[in-house]
PDB file of C-alpha atoms in Angstrom:
ATOM      1  CA  UNK L   1      87.466  67.167  72.754  1.00 91.00           C
ATOM      2  CA  UNK L   2      87.029  68.959  69.048  1.00 94.00           C
ATOM      3  CA  UNK L   3      89.723  67.971  66.822  1.00 95.00           C
ATOM      4  CA  UNK L   4      91.538  69.621  63.917  1.00 95.00           C
ATOM      5  CA  UNK L   5      93.132  67.987  61.541  1.00 93.00           C
ATOM      6  CA  UNK L   6      92.139  64.654  62.655  1.00 88.00           C
ATOM      7  CA  UNK L   7      95.137  62.906  59.634  1.00 81.00           C
ATOM      8  CA  UNK L   8      98.403  64.277  61.262  1.00 75.00           C
ATOM      9  CA  UNK L   9     102.528  63.480  59.086  1.00 71.00           C
ATOM     10  CA  UNK L  10     104.172  60.746  59.454  1.00 70.00           C
ATOM     11  CA  UNK L  11     105.813  60.979  62.564  1.00 68.00           C
ATOM     12  CA  UNK L  12     103.572  62.493  64.845  1.00 80.00           C
ATOM     13  CA  UNK L  13     100.970  61.485  68.039  1.00 89.00           C
ATOM     14  CA  UNK L  14      97.627  59.161  66.777  1.00 90.00           C
ATOM     15  CA  UNK L  15      94.646  59.854  66.935  1.00 91.00           C
ATOM     16  CA  UNK L  16      94.713  58.375  70.400  1.00 92.00           C
ATOM     17  CA  UNK L  17      98.048  59.881  71.437  1.00 94.00           C
ATOM     18  CA  UNK L  18      96.134  62.749  70.893  1.00 95.00           C
ATOM     19  CA  UNK L  19      93.752  62.577  72.696  1.00 95.00           C
ATOM     20  CA  UNK L  20      95.157  61.194  75.872  1.00 95.00           C
ATOM     21  CA  UNK L  21      97.074  64.310  75.672  1.00 97.00           C
ATOM     22  CA  UNK L  22      94.387  66.206  75.365  1.00 98.00           C
ATOM     23  CA  UNK L  23      92.688  64.540  78.293  1.00 97.00           C
ATOM     24  CA  UNK L  24      96.149  65.406  80.492  1.00 97.00           C
ATOM     25  CA  UNK L  25      95.596  69.287  79.572  1.00 98.00           C
ATOM     26  CA  UNK L  26      91.957  69.181  80.802  1.00 98.00           C
ATOM     27  CA  UNK L  27      93.089  68.537  84.167  1.00 98.00           C
ATOM     28  CA  UNK L  28      94.306  72.455  83.995  1.00 98.00           C
ATOM     29  CA  UNK L  29      92.402  74.309  81.022  1.00 97.00           C
ATOM     30  CA  UNK L  30      93.619  77.153  82.931  1.00 97.00           C
ATOM     31  CA  UNK L  31      97.520  75.506  83.084  1.00 98.00           C
ATOM     32  CA  UNK L  32     100.854  76.656  82.303  1.00 98.00           C
ATOM     33  CA  UNK L  33     101.816  74.175  79.480  1.00 98.00           C
ATOM     34  CA  UNK L  34     105.074  73.264  77.707  1.00 98.00           C
ATOM     35  CA  UNK L  35     105.688  71.053  74.268  1.00 98.00           C
ATOM     36  CA  UNK L  36     109.110  70.239  73.075  1.00 97.00           C
ATOM     37  CA  UNK L  37     109.326  69.457  69.735  1.00 92.00           C
ATOM     38  CA  UNK L  38     106.262  70.819  68.018  1.00 87.00           C
ATOM     39  CA  UNK L  39     107.052  69.549  64.258  1.00 82.00           C
ATOM     40  CA  UNK L  40     104.193  70.963  62.324  1.00 86.00           C
ATOM     41  CA  UNK L  41     102.168  71.944  65.492  1.00 92.00           C
ATOM     42  CA  UNK L  42      98.922  69.858  65.723  1.00 95.00           C
ATOM     43  CA  UNK L  43      99.521  68.621  69.104  1.00 96.00           C
ATOM     44  CA  UNK L  44      99.356  72.379  70.173  1.00 97.00           C
ATOM     45  CA  UNK L  45      97.021  73.650  67.221  1.00 97.00           C
ATOM     46  CA  UNK L  46      95.228  70.733  69.308  1.00 98.00           C
ATOM     47  CA  UNK L  47      96.003  72.289  73.204  1.00 98.00           C
ATOM     48  CA  UNK L  48      94.881  75.897  72.431  1.00 98.00           C
ATOM     49  CA  UNK L  49      91.832  75.251  70.368  1.00 98.00           C
ATOM     50  CA  UNK L  50      90.258  72.960  73.358  1.00 98.00           C
ATOM     51  CA  UNK L  51      91.657  75.003  76.223  1.00 98.00           C
ATOM     52  CA  UNK L  52      91.559  78.084  75.121  1.00 97.00           C
ATOM     53  CA  UNK L  53      92.623  79.350  78.127  1.00 98.00           C
ATOM     54  CA  UNK L  54      95.791  77.729  78.435  1.00 98.00           C
ATOM     55  CA  UNK L  55      99.315  78.934  78.849  1.00 98.00           C
ATOM     56  CA  UNK L  56     100.981  77.387  75.606  1.00 98.00           C
ATOM     57  CA  UNK L  57     104.422  77.317  75.245  1.00 98.00           C
ATOM     58  CA  UNK L  58     106.236  75.729  72.347  1.00 97.00           C
ATOM     59  CA  UNK L  59     110.277  74.925  72.333  1.00 96.00           C
ATOM     60  CA  UNK L  60     112.059  74.052  68.628  1.00 91.00           C
ATOM     61  CA  UNK L  61     114.809  75.080  66.230  1.00 87.00           C
ATOM     62  CA  UNK L  62     114.060  77.295  64.199  1.00 81.00           C
ATOM     63  CA  UNK L  63     111.863  77.615  61.313  1.00 72.00           C
ATOM     64  CA  UNK L  64     114.661  78.874  59.047  1.00 69.00           C
ATOM     65  CA  UNK L  65     116.911  75.761  61.015  1.00 71.00           C
ATOM     66  CA  UNK L  66     119.374  74.049  57.880  1.00 68.00           C
ATOM     67  CA  UNK L  67     122.447  74.058  59.468  1.00 68.00           C
ATOM     68  CA  UNK L  68     122.618  71.002  61.725  1.00 72.00           C
ATOM     69  CA  UNK L  69     126.408  71.834  62.846  1.00 73.00           C
ATOM     70  CA  UNK L  70     125.252  74.595  65.325  1.00 81.00           C
ATOM     71  CA  UNK L  71     123.712  71.788  67.336  1.00 86.00           C
ATOM     72  CA  UNK L  72     125.079  70.217  70.852  1.00 86.00           C
ATOM     73  CA  UNK L  73     124.407  66.946  69.421  1.00 85.00           C
ATOM     74  CA  UNK L  74     124.043  65.000  66.406  1.00 82.00           C
ATOM     75  CA  UNK L  75     119.996  64.705  64.508  1.00 78.00           C
ATOM     76  CA  UNK L  76     118.915  60.926  64.099  1.00 78.00           C
ATOM     77  CA  UNK L  77     117.849  60.546  60.649  1.00 73.00           C
ATOM     78  CA  UNK L  78     114.522  60.669  61.552  1.00 72.00           C
ATOM     79  CA  UNK L  79     114.830  64.037  63.380  1.00 75.00           C
ATOM     80  CA  UNK L  80     116.899  65.350  60.587  1.00 67.00           C
ATOM     81  CA  UNK L  81     112.997  64.825  57.959  1.00 58.00           C
ATOM     82  CA  UNK L  82     111.578  66.991  60.906  1.00 59.00           C
ATOM     83  CA  UNK L  83     113.404  69.840  61.694  1.00 54.00           C
ATOM     84  CA  UNK L  84     114.055  70.712  57.611  1.00 57.00           C
ATOM     85  CA  UNK L  85     110.324  69.202  57.074  1.00 58.00           C
ATOM     86  CA  UNK L  86     108.935  71.596  53.621  1.00 58.00           C
ATOM     87  CA  UNK L  87     105.749  71.407  55.063  1.00 65.00           C
ATOM     88  CA  UNK L  88     106.818  72.395  58.763  1.00 70.00           C
ATOM     89  CA  UNK L  89     104.432  75.844  58.666  1.00 78.00           C
ATOM     90  CA  UNK L  90     101.636  74.760  56.750  1.00 86.00           C
ATOM     91  CA  UNK L  91      99.007  74.511  60.101  1.00 91.00           C
ATOM     92  CA  UNK L  92     100.511  77.617  61.195  1.00 91.00           C
ATOM     93  CA  UNK L  93      99.148  79.660  58.179  1.00 91.00           C
ATOM     94  CA  UNK L  94      96.497  77.847  58.525  1.00 94.00           C
ATOM     95  CA  UNK L  95      95.539  78.351  61.598  1.00 96.00           C
ATOM     96  CA  UNK L  96      97.257  81.659  62.383  1.00 95.00           C
ATOM     97  CA  UNK L  97      94.356  82.772  64.764  1.00 96.00           C
ATOM     98  CA  UNK L  98      95.209  80.031  67.158  1.00 97.00           C
ATOM     99  CA  UNK L  99      98.783  79.893  66.807  1.00 96.00           C
ATOM    100  CA  UNK L 100      98.869  83.784  67.432  1.00 96.00           C
ATOM    101  CA  UNK L 101      98.251  82.708  70.540  1.00 97.00           C
ATOM    102  CA  UNK L 102     101.446  79.941  71.602  1.00 97.00           C
ATOM    103  CA  UNK L 103     104.672  81.546  73.026  1.00 97.00           C
ATOM    104  CA  UNK L 104     106.463  79.684  69.920  1.00 94.00           C
ATOM    105  CA  UNK L 105     110.399  79.829  71.979  1.00 95.00           C
ATOM    106  CA  UNK L 106     113.384  78.917  69.300  1.00 92.00           C
ATOM    107  CA  UNK L 107     117.219  77.189  70.104  1.00 92.00           C
ATOM    108  CA  UNK L 108     118.995  74.263  70.624  1.00 93.00           C
ATOM    109  CA  UNK L 109     117.307  73.107  73.980  1.00 95.00           C
ATOM    110  CA  UNK L 110     120.339  70.337  74.698  1.00 95.00           C
ATOM    111  CA  UNK L 111     122.060  74.179  75.211  1.00 96.00           C
ATOM    112  CA  UNK L 112     118.422  76.534  75.857  1.00 97.00           C
ATOM    113  CA  UNK L 113     118.348  78.145  79.690  1.00 97.00           C
ATOM    114  CA  UNK L 114     115.226  77.291  81.068  1.00 97.00           C
ATOM    115  CA  UNK L 115     116.167  79.103  84.615  1.00 96.00           C
ATOM    116  CA  UNK L 116     113.364  81.234  84.605  1.00 96.00           C
ATOM    117  CA  UNK L 117     110.916  77.771  84.271  1.00 97.00           C
ATOM    118  CA  UNK L 118     111.813  75.830  87.665  1.00 97.00           C
ATOM    119  CA  UNK L 119     108.893  74.897  88.859  1.00 97.00           C
ATOM    120  CA  UNK L 120     106.652  76.934  86.390  1.00 98.00           C
ATOM    121  CA  UNK L 121     104.990  73.681  84.587  1.00 98.00           C
ATOM    122  CA  UNK L 122     101.577  71.816  85.086  1.00 98.00           C
ATOM    123  CA  UNK L 123     102.350  69.784  82.635  1.00 98.00           C
ATOM    124  CA  UNK L 124     105.746  69.028  79.928  1.00 98.00           C
ATOM    125  CA  UNK L 125     105.585  67.054  76.280  1.00 98.00           C
ATOM    126  CA  UNK L 126     108.866  65.823  75.423  1.00 98.00           C
ATOM    127  CA  UNK L 127     108.782  65.120  71.830  1.00 94.00           C
ATOM    128  CA  UNK L 128     112.070  66.812  70.829  1.00 93.00           C
ATOM    129  CA  UNK L 129     115.434  64.610  69.184  1.00 93.00           C
ATOM    130  CA  UNK L 130     115.170  61.390  69.302  1.00 93.00           C
ATOM    131  CA  UNK L 131     119.187  61.140  70.154  1.00 95.00           C
ATOM    132  CA  UNK L 132     120.254  59.552  74.298  1.00 97.00           C
ATOM    133  CA  UNK L 133     120.989  63.082  75.461  1.00 97.00           C
ATOM    134  CA  UNK L 134     118.974  65.160  74.040  1.00 97.00           C
ATOM    135  CA  UNK L 135     116.080  62.980  75.435  1.00 97.00           C
ATOM    136  CA  UNK L 136     118.318  63.144  78.980  1.00 98.00           C
ATOM    137  CA  UNK L 137     118.915  66.536  79.203  1.00 98.00           C
ATOM    138  CA  UNK L 138     115.334  67.722  77.930  1.00 98.00           C
ATOM    139  CA  UNK L 139     113.697  64.785  81.044  1.00 98.00           C
ATOM    140  CA  UNK L 140     116.356  66.645  83.872  1.00 98.00           C
ATOM    141  CA  UNK L 141     114.383  70.195  82.264  1.00 98.00           C
ATOM    142  CA  UNK L 142     111.393  69.044  82.475  1.00 98.00           C
ATOM    143  CA  UNK L 143     111.905  67.067  85.793  1.00 98.00           C
ATOM    144  CA  UNK L 144     112.971  70.802  86.995  1.00 98.00           C
ATOM    145  CA  UNK L 145     110.072  72.450  85.445  1.00 98.00           C
ATOM    146  CA  UNK L 146     107.270  70.781  86.912  1.00 98.00           C
ATOM    147  CA  UNK L 147     104.814  71.608  89.190  1.00 98.00           C
ATOM    148  CA  UNK L 148     103.804  70.188  91.825  1.00 95.00           C
ATOM    149  CA  UNK L 149     101.445  67.548  90.809  1.00 96.00           C
ATOM    150  CA  UNK L 150     101.888  68.210  87.310  1.00 98.00           C
ATOM    151  CA  UNK L 151     102.479  65.781  85.421  1.00 98.00           C
ATOM    152  CA  UNK L 152     105.140  65.357  81.762  1.00 98.00           C
ATOM    153  CA  UNK L 153     104.215  62.774  78.302  1.00 98.00           C
ATOM    154  CA  UNK L 154     107.349  61.390  76.908  1.00 97.00           C
ATOM    155  CA  UNK L 155     106.604  60.484  73.081  1.00 95.00           C
ATOM    156  CA  UNK L 156     107.981  58.268  70.565  1.00 92.00           C
ATOM    157  CA  UNK L 157     108.809  55.035  73.560  1.00 92.00           C
ATOM    158  CA  UNK L 158     108.874  52.060  71.405  1.00 89.00           C
ATOM    159  CA  UNK L 159     111.128  49.805  69.487  1.00 90.00           C
ATOM    160  CA  UNK L 160     111.755  52.206  66.557  1.00 89.00           C
ATOM    161  CA  UNK L 161     113.338  54.903  69.166  1.00 90.00           C
ATOM    162  CA  UNK L 162     116.344  52.898  70.748  1.00 93.00           C
ATOM    163  CA  UNK L 163     117.855  55.671  72.258  1.00 95.00           C
ATOM    164  CA  UNK L 164     113.978  57.688  74.430  1.00 95.00           C
ATOM    165  CA  UNK L 165     114.377  53.434  75.692  1.00 95.00           C
ATOM    166  CA  UNK L 166     117.511  54.393  77.176  1.00 97.00           C
ATOM    167  CA  UNK L 167     117.915  57.867  77.974  1.00 97.00           C
ATOM    168  CA  UNK L 168     113.826  57.772  80.109  1.00 97.00           C
ATOM    169  CA  UNK L 169     114.897  54.039  81.169  1.00 95.00           C
ATOM    170  CA  UNK L 170     118.250  55.937  83.060  1.00 97.00           C
ATOM    171  CA  UNK L 171     115.710  59.304  83.722  1.00 97.00           C
ATOM    172  CA  UNK L 172     113.287  56.968  85.482  1.00 96.00           C
ATOM    173  CA  UNK L 173     116.760  55.080  87.070  1.00 96.00           C
ATOM    174  CA  UNK L 174     118.473  58.386  88.243  1.00 97.00           C
ATOM    175  CA  UNK L 175     115.386  60.278  90.057  1.00 95.00           C
ATOM    176  CA  UNK L 176     113.439  57.289  91.442  1.00 95.00           C
ATOM    177  CA  UNK L 177     110.700  58.005  89.520  1.00 94.00           C
ATOM    178  CA  UNK L 178     107.422  57.162  88.741  1.00 94.00           C
ATOM    179  CA  UNK L 179     106.812  56.615  84.623  1.00 95.00           C
ATOM    180  CA  UNK L 180     103.858  55.181  83.497  1.00 95.00           C
ATOM    181  CA  UNK L 181     103.162  53.428  79.570  1.00 93.00           C
ATOM    182  CA  UNK L 182      99.544  54.922  79.007  1.00 90.00           C
ATOM    183  CA  UNK L 183      98.521  50.851  77.220  1.00 85.00           C
ATOM    184  CA  UNK L 184      98.159  50.484  73.871  1.00 77.00           C
ATOM    185  CA  UNK L 185      99.778  54.183  72.883  1.00 84.00           C
ATOM    186  CA  UNK L 186     104.441  55.008  72.817  1.00 90.00           C
ATOM    187  CA  UNK L 187     103.461  57.446  75.091  1.00 95.00           C
ATOM    188  CA  UNK L 188     105.298  57.541  78.691  1.00 95.00           C
ATOM    189  CA  UNK L 189     103.658  59.072  81.837  1.00 96.00           C
ATOM    190  CA  UNK L 190     105.332  60.895  85.070  1.00 97.00           C
TER     191      UNK L 190
END
């Protein structure tokens, strides 16, 4: 694995978390991968850089997002910074050749119709809104969209994001699924 942009801005994946996700993606070097919540695009960039045959799809708020009233649920405070981050497109411009290979979908994941993607993805990374309702909706959609023997990865499972903790625990109980925490990381894996 080779990394681009090893150091990220606050709110992004740690070095260890990024390497863990790339390790999971290495199981499906030509598979279908979805990242819900791209922030600056560092994870997507490193996936497509290391695995050019992966069909990578990202889902995020529109680049010109500026009005939270158009969302089904209000953003939590930490998400507001990421949604309007002034350097959000910095990596997309710097590494445009890589980003041209990514299918970028924009919208509100709480209202988007993902039904065309049922049983479609090998890996789904959930790192979007940290609001309880959004984490539940993203997780339920991921359970429908993941292929048998695929992986769902959640980021920010920590005391800093109590809504994420509660939502994932609720999903785990509702669906009786075995979700494991990766050692020393804020990542969960199904």
